[in-house]
XYZ file of C-alpha atoms in Angstrom:
227
model
C 42.831 81.382 89.879
C 45.202 81.354 92.854
C 46.482 77.956 94.224
C 47.420 77.180 97.837
C 50.872 78.632 98.919
C 51.063 80.440 95.472
C 53.669 83.318 95.859
C 53.338 85.039 92.580
C 50.553 86.668 90.751
C 47.978 84.566 88.955
C 48.431 83.745 85.174
C 47.516 86.450 82.991
C 44.305 85.892 80.689
C 44.093 89.258 79.200
C 46.573 91.259 77.350
C 46.673 94.272 80.048
C 47.392 91.523 82.495
C 50.378 90.146 80.596
C 51.569 93.631 80.481
C 51.482 94.053 84.172
C 53.214 90.740 84.589
C 55.977 92.003 82.468
C 56.161 95.198 84.334
C 56.027 93.566 87.515
C 59.122 91.392 86.530
C 60.757 94.413 85.119
C 60.555 96.365 88.139
C 61.510 93.469 90.559
C 64.777 92.900 88.746
C 65.560 96.718 89.242
C 64.815 96.427 92.986
C 66.836 93.212 93.130
C 69.958 94.711 91.398
C 69.776 97.839 93.677
C 69.350 95.697 96.796
C 72.209 93.431 95.819
C 74.430 96.407 95.322
C 73.488 98.099 98.667
C 74.263 94.895 100.353
C 77.634 94.604 98.680
C 78.753 97.954 99.564
C 77.529 97.551 103.330
C 79.397 94.365 103.688
C 82.450 95.583 102.049
C 82.439 98.631 104.097
C 82.142 96.426 107.277
C 84.700 93.820 106.262
C 87.825 95.985 104.921
C 90.064 98.230 106.612
C 90.957 100.342 103.542
C 89.941 103.718 103.165
C 90.148 106.586 100.547
C 90.701 110.129 101.978
C 89.358 111.947 99.059
C 86.207 109.856 98.591
C 83.937 112.193 100.318
C 85.249 115.198 98.062
C 84.947 113.235 94.909
C 82.664 115.333 92.400
C 82.309 112.200 90.117
C 80.849 110.094 92.681
C 78.427 112.511 93.642
C 77.461 113.190 90.148
C 76.960 109.394 89.519
C 74.781 108.945 92.476
C 72.568 111.782 91.536
C 71.986 110.783 88.007
C 71.729 107.117 88.419
C 68.598 107.147 90.315
C 66.965 109.453 88.055
C 67.857 107.300 85.265
C 66.356 104.311 87.343
C 63.117 106.163 88.000
C 62.616 106.950 84.242
C 63.165 103.160 83.407
C 60.350 102.464 85.893
C 58.111 105.385 85.159
C 57.862 105.108 81.271
C 56.474 101.541 80.978
C 54.176 102.265 83.951
C 52.808 105.267 82.186
C 52.262 103.324 79.180
C 50.120 100.540 80.892
C 48.221 103.053 82.547
C 47.129 104.607 79.445
C 46.572 101.274 77.961
C 44.070 100.376 80.715
C 42.097 103.682 80.188
C 41.460 102.952 76.393
C 37.976 102.324 75.454
C 38.129 100.480 71.832
C 34.761 100.149 70.355
C 33.485 97.636 72.876
C 31.214 94.765 71.303
C 29.286 94.599 74.445
C 28.186 96.480 77.659
C 27.487 95.111 81.142
C 26.437 97.301 84.075
C 27.324 96.115 87.463
C 26.030 97.437 90.700
C 27.381 96.550 94.038
C 24.988 95.963 96.929
C 25.360 95.025 100.443
C 26.339 92.222 99.839
C 25.851 90.795 96.276
C 26.486 92.122 92.912
C 23.780 92.644 90.117
C 24.211 92.748 86.158
C 22.760 94.072 83.433
C 23.461 93.476 79.927
C 22.370 96.967 78.301
C 22.693 95.778 74.751
C 19.762 93.496 75.400
C 16.271 94.668 76.457
C 15.661 92.500 79.619
C 18.718 90.540 80.358
C 19.759 91.257 83.998
C 20.185 89.134 87.219
C 21.596 89.196 90.796
C 24.717 87.201 91.719
C 24.818 85.845 95.313
C 27.495 83.704 96.759
C 26.541 79.915 97.362
C 26.437 79.068 101.133
C 28.956 76.401 101.940
C 26.292 73.855 103.041
C 24.855 74.069 99.538
C 28.150 73.646 97.669
C 28.457 70.745 95.333
C 31.692 68.383 95.045
C 34.350 70.312 93.344
C 32.925 73.778 94.005
C 35.051 76.405 95.748
C 34.250 77.902 99.106
C 33.387 81.439 99.186
C 33.890 81.874 95.373
C 30.846 80.311 93.767
C 27.736 82.087 93.026
C 24.511 81.276 91.845
C 24.562 83.110 88.739
C 27.739 83.517 86.783
C 28.504 86.175 84.468
C 28.741 84.739 80.840
C 30.663 86.693 78.387
C 32.244 86.030 74.812
C 36.012 85.568 74.678
C 38.415 87.500 72.286
C 35.853 90.369 72.118
C 36.264 93.824 73.931
C 33.702 94.101 76.653
C 32.931 97.415 78.521
C 32.085 97.140 82.289
C 30.341 99.933 83.690
C 30.630 99.883 87.553
C 28.826 101.619 90.409
C 27.212 101.087 93.571
C 23.723 101.566 95.412
C 25.005 101.676 99.119
C 28.482 101.745 100.111
C 31.948 101.461 98.435
C 32.719 98.437 96.769
C 35.451 97.255 94.472
C 34.884 94.902 91.491
C 38.353 92.866 91.008
C 39.066 89.956 88.760
C 42.939 89.514 89.380
C 43.729 87.021 86.309
C 42.034 89.810 83.944
C 44.062 92.760 85.757
C 40.786 94.365 86.658
C 39.929 96.395 89.785
C 37.513 99.132 89.718
C 36.118 100.881 92.520
C 32.152 100.956 92.777
C 31.383 104.243 94.226
C 27.556 105.336 95.031
C 26.322 108.149 92.630
C 29.492 107.772 90.043
C 29.731 105.481 87.070
C 33.224 103.876 86.591
C 34.294 101.901 83.473
C 36.892 99.416 82.436
C 37.335 97.086 79.656
C 38.236 93.567 79.554
C 39.258 91.042 76.903
C 39.904 87.235 77.649
C 42.154 85.449 75.307
C 40.999 81.930 76.274
C 37.890 80.295 77.693
C 37.672 79.492 81.472
C 36.243 80.728 84.745
C 37.811 83.692 86.232
C 37.335 84.209 90.041
C 37.438 87.675 91.999
C 36.039 89.283 94.998
C 35.175 92.784 96.420
C 38.342 94.428 97.223
C 36.963 97.258 99.285
C 35.909 96.849 102.752
C 32.372 97.342 102.683
C 30.579 95.905 105.921
C 30.363 92.899 107.839
C 29.777 90.632 104.747
C 32.385 92.062 102.692
C 34.241 88.580 102.562
C 31.016 87.130 101.046
C 30.848 89.029 97.586
C 32.657 86.640 95.065
C 32.576 87.388 91.523
C 32.651 84.595 88.798
C 33.186 85.335 85.063
C 32.550 82.497 82.615
C 34.396 83.179 79.291
C 32.999 81.371 76.383
C 33.075 81.152 72.506
C 30.815 83.836 70.991
C 28.462 81.023 69.556
C 27.731 79.562 72.992
C 27.233 82.973 74.536
C 24.529 83.641 71.922
C 22.682 80.521 72.883
C 22.931 81.517 76.509
C 21.718 85.061 75.952
C 18.753 83.729 73.885
C 18.029 81.281 76.640
C 17.969 84.067 79.463
C 15.624 86.373 77.500
């Protein structure tokens, strides 16, 4: 999860989020180089008195500053499209969980089990235990097995919501009457926090998401205890 005064993105937990972090660094370096070049040219023009009378008529210069931006756009677009297609892939999920957004809580249903579903409400501040996080803790966490492909089916029963977990690289809109899907895979166990990322009413800030990623053996014990 994010730390106080954190400037960068959260640590990656899934392969998709690792790819997104690499793409972010790749694009940021290109932006940094372009900004440095423009700043250098501006400072040079303001500080030097040397002029070149044929600069405005140089075909070579015009060719370079036309082709170079096209090459830069290709260097940004190709990895971006690669990650976009990777995020849409559904690779034989081992488990399917349906998520429904409400005003203002989430409900979850494990569709591979006969009767495993629950609602997830935020824990009020006055009921928090020592060490728990304000506005992020819920009464029922979503327990999922790690290192397995999990399909999330996401929809809403009232207004627009958005199911987002930054450290997993997930953000999918919950739209009434429409079923969206996304996949997740966590490479290590832990608690991963998210929130509704679409303004959905007065209590929009009070719809946290908590995923508890555990080994498969623990998940089987938990699912058996919930049935």
